[in-house]
mmCIF file with all atom_site columns, C-alpha atoms in Angstrom:
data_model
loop_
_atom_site.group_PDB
_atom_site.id
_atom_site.type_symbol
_atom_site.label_atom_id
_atom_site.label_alt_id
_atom_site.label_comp_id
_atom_site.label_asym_id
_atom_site.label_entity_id
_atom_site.label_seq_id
_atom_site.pdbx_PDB_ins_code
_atom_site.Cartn_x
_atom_site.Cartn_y
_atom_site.Cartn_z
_atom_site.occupancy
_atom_site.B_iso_or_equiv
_atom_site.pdbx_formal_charge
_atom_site.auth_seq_id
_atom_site.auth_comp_id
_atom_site.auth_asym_id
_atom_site.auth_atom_id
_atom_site.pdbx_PDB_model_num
ATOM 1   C CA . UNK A 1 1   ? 2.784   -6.233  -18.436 1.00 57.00 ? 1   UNK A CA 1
ATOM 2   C CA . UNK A 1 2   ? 2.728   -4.475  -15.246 1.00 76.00 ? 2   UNK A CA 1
ATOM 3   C CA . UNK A 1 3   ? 4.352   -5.662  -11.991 1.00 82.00 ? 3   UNK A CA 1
ATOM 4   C CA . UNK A 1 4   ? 3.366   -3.960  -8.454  1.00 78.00 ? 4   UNK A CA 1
ATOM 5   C CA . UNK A 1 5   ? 6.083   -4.801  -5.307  1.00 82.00 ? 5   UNK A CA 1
ATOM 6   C CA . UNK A 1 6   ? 5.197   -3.958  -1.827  1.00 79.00 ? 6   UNK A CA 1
ATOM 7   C CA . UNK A 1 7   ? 7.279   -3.989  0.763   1.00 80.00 ? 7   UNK A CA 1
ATOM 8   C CA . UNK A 1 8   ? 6.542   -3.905  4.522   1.00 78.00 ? 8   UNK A CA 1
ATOM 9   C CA . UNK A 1 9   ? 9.153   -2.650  7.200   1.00 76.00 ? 9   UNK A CA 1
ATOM 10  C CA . UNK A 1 10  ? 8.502   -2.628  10.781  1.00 75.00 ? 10  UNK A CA 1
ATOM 11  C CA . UNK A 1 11  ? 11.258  -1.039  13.318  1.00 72.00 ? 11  UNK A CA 1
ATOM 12  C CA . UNK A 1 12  ? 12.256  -3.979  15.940  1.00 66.00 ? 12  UNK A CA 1
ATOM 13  C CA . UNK A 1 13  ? 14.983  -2.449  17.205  1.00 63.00 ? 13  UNK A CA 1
ATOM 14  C CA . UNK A 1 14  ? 14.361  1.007   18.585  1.00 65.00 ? 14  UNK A CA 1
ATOM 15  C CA . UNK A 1 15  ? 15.262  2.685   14.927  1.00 61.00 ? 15  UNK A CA 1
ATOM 16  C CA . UNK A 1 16  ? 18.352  1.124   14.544  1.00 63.00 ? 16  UNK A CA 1
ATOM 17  C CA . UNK A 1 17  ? 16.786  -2.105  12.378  1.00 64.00 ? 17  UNK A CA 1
ATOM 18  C CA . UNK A 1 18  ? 14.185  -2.362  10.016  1.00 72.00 ? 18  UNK A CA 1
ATOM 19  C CA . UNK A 1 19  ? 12.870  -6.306  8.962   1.00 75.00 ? 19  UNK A CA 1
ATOM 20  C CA . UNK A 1 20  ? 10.798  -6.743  6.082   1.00 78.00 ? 20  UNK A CA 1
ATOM 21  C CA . UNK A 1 21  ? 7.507   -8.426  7.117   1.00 77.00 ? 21  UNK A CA 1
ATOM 22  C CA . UNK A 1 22  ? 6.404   -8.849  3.527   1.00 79.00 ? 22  UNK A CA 1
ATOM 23  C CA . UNK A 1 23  ? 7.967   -8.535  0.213   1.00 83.00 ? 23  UNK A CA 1
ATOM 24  C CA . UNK A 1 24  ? 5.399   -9.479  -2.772  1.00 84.00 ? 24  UNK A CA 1
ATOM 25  C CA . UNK A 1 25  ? 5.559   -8.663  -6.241  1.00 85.00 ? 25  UNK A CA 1
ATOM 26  C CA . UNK A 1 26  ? 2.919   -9.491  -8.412  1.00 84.00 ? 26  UNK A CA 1
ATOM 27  C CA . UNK A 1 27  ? 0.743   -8.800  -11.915 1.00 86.00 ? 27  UNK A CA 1
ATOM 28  C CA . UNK A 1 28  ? -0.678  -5.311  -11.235 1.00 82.00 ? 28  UNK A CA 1
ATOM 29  C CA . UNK A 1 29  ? -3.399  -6.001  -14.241 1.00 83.00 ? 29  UNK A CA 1
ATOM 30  C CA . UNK A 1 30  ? -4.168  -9.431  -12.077 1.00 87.00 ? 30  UNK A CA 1
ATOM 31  C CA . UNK A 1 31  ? -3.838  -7.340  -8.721  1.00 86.00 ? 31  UNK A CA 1
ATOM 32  C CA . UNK A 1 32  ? -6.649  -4.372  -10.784 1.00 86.00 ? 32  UNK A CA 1
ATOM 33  C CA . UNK A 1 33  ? -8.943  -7.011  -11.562 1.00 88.00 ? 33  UNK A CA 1
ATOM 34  C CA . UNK A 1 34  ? -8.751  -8.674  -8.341  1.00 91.00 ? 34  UNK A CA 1
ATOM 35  C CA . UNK A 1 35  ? -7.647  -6.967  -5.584  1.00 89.00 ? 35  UNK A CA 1
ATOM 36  C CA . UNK A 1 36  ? -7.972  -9.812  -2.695  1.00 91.00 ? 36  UNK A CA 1
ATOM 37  C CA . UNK A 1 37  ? -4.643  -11.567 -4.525  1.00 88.00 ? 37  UNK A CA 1
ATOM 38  C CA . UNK A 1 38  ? -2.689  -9.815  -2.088  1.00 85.00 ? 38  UNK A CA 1
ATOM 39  C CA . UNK A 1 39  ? -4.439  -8.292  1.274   1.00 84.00 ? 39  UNK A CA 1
ATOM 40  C CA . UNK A 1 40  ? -1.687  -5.407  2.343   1.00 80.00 ? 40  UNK A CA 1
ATOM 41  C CA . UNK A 1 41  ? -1.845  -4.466  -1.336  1.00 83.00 ? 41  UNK A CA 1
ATOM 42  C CA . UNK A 1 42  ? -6.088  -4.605  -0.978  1.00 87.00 ? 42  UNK A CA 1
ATOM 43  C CA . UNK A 1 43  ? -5.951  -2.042  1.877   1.00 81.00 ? 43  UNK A CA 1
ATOM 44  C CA . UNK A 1 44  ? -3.039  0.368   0.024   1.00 80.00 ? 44  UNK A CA 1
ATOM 45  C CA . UNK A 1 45  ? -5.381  0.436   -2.741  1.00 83.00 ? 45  UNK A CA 1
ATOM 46  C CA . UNK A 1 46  ? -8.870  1.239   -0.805  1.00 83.00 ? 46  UNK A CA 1
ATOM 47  C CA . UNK A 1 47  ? -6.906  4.122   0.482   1.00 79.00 ? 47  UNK A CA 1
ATOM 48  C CA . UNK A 1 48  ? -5.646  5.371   -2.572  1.00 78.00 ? 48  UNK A CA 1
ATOM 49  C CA . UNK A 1 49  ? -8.851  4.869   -4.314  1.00 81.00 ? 49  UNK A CA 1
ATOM 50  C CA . UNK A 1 50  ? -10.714 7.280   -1.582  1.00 79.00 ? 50  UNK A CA 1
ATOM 51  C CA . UNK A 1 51  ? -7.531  9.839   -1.883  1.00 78.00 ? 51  UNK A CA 1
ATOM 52  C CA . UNK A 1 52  ? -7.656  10.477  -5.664  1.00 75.00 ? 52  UNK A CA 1
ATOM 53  C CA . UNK A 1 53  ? -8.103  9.520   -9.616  1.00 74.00 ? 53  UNK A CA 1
ATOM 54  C CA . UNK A 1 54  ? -6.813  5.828   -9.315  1.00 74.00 ? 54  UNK A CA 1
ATOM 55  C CA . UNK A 1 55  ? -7.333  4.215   -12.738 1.00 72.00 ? 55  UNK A CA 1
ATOM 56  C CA . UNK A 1 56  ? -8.534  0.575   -11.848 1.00 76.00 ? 56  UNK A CA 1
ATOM 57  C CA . UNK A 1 57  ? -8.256  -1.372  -14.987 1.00 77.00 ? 57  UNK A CA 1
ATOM 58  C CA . UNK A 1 58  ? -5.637  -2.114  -17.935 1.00 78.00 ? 58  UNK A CA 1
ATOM 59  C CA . UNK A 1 59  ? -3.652  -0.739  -19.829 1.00 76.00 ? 59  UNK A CA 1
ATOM 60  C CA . UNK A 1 60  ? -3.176  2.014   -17.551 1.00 70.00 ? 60  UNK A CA 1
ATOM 61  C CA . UNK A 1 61  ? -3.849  5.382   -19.346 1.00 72.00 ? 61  UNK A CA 1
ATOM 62  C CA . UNK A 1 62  ? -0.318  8.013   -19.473 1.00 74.00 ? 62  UNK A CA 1
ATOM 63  C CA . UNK A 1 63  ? -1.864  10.859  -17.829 1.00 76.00 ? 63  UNK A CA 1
ATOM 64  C CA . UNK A 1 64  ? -0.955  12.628  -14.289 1.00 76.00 ? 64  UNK A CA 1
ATOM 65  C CA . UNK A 1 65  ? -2.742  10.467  -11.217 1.00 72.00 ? 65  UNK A CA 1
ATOM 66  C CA . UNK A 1 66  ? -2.571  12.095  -8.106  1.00 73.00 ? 66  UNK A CA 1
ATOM 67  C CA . UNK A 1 67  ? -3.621  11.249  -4.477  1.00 73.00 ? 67  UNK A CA 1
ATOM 68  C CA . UNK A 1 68  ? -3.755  13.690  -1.593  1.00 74.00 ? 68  UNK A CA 1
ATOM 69  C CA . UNK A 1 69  ? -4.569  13.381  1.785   1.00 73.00 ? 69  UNK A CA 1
ATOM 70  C CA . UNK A 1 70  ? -3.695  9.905   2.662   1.00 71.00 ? 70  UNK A CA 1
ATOM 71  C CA . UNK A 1 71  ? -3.607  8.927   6.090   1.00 67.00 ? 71  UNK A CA 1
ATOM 72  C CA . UNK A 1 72  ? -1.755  5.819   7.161   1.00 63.00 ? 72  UNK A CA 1
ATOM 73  C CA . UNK A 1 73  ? -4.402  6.286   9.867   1.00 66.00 ? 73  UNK A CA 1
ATOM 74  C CA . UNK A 1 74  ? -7.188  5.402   8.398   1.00 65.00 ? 74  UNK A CA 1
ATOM 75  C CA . UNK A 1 75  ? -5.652  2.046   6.771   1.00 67.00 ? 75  UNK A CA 1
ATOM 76  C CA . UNK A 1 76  ? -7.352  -1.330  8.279   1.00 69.00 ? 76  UNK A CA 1
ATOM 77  C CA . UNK A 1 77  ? -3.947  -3.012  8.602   1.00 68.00 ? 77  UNK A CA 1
ATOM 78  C CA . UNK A 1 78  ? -4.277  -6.946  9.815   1.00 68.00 ? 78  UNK A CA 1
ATOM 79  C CA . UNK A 1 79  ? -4.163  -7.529  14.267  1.00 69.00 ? 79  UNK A CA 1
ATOM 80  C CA . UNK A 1 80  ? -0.837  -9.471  13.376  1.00 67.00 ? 80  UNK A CA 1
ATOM 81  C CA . UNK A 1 81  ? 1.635   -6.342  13.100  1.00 68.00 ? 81  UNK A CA 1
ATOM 82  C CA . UNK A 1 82  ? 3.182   -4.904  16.266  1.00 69.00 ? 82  UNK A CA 1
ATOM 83  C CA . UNK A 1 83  ? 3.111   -1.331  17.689  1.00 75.00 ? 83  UNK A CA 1
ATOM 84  C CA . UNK A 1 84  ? 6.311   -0.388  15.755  1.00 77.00 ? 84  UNK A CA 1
ATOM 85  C CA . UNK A 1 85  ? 7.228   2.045   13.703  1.00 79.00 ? 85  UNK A CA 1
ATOM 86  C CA . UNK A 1 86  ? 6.791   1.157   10.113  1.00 79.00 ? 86  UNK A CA 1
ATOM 87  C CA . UNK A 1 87  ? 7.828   1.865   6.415   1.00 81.00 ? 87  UNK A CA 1
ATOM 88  C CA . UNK A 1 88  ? 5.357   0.981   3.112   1.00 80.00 ? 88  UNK A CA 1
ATOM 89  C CA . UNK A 1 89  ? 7.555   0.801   0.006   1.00 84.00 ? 89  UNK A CA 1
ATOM 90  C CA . UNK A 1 90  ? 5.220   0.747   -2.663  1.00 84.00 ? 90  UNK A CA 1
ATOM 91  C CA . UNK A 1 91  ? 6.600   0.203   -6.814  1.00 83.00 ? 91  UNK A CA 1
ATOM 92  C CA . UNK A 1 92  ? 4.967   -0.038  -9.792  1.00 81.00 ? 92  UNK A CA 1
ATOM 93  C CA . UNK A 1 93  ? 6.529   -1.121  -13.100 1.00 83.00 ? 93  UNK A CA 1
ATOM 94  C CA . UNK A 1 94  ? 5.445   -1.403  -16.689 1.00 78.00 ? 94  UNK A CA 1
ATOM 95  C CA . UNK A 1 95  ? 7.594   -3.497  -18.700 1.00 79.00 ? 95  UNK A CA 1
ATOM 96  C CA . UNK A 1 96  ? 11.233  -3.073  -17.541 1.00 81.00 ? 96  UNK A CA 1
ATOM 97  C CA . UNK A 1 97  ? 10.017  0.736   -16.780 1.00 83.00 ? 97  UNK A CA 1
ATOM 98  C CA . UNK A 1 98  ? 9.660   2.176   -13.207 1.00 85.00 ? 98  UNK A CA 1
ATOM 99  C CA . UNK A 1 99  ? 6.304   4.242   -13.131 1.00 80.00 ? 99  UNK A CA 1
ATOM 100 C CA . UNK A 1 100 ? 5.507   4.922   -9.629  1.00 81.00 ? 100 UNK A CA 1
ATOM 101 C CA . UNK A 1 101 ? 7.390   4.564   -6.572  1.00 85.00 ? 101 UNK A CA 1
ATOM 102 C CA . UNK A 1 102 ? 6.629   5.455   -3.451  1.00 83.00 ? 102 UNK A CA 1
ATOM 103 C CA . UNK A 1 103 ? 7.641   5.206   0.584   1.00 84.00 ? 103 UNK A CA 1
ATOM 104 C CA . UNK A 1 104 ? 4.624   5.692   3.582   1.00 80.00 ? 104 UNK A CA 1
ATOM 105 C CA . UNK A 1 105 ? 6.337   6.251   7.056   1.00 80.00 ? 105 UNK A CA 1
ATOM 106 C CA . UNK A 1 106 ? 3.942   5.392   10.034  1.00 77.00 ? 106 UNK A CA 1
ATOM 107 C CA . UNK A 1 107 ? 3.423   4.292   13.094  1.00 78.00 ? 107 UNK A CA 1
ATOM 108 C CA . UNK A 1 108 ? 1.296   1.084   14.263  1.00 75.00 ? 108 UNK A CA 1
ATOM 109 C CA . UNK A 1 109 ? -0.566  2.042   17.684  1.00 75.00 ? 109 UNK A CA 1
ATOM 110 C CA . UNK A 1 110 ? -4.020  -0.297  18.971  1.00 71.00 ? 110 UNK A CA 1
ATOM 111 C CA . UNK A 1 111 ? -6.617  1.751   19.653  1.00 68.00 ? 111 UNK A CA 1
ATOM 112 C CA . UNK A 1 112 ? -9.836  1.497   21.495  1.00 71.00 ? 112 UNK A CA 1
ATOM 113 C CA . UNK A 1 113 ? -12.954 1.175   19.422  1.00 70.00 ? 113 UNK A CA 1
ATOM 114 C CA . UNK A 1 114 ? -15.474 3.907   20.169  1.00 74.00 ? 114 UNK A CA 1
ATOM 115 C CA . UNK A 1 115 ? -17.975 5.703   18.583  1.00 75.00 ? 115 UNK A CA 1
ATOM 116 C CA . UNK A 1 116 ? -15.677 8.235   17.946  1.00 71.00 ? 116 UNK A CA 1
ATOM 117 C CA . UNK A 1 117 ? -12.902 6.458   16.092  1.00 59.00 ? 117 UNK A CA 1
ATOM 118 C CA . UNK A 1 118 ? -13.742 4.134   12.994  1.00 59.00 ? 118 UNK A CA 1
ATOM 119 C CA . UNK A 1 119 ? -12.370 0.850   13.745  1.00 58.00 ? 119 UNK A CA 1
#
């Protein structure tokens, strides 16, 4: 069985401290079939989805996935964060066996809806 932990940093001290916002770990099978169980995880995975070959259903097939091209810019992250810097720390694990780790460094600005910019 597969578990999937995300954790969410944001900088609140200028670089010198990083506080979790959110640490979840949960079914990744459960999380495949319905994505809405967790809603930072829901947004990773619309991203990665767009970005590459993400397999979407269990088991999960041993073959090379990759994902290019993803921009912590285009993520739809909830009004709730602050401007910060901030650090993803995405893990996935099969059994007692890491399979996919992963850290997304970014940084949360507002910006003005336009035309121009997808909001």
């Amino acid at each position: 069985m597969g578990k999937f932990n995300i954790v969410a940093w944001v900088d609140v001290a200028s670089g010198t401290l990083l506080a979790p916002i959110q640490n979840k770990t949960f079914n990744f099978c459960k999380f495949l079939r319905n994505p809405s169980l967790n809603r930072l995880g829901q947004i990773l995975l619309r991203e990665v989805k767009r970005s590459g070959n993400a397999h979407l259903n269990c088991p999960f097939l041993p073959k090379l996935y990759q994902f290019r091209g993803i921009s912590t810019g285009a993520l739809h992250l909830p009004v709730f964060l602050p401007e910060s810097n901030f650090v993803f720390d995405v893990l996935v694990s099969v059994k007692d066996e890491q399979v996919y780790d992963s850290r997304w460094y970014g940084m949360l600005k507002r910006v003005q809806c336009t035309s121009d910019v997808r909001c």
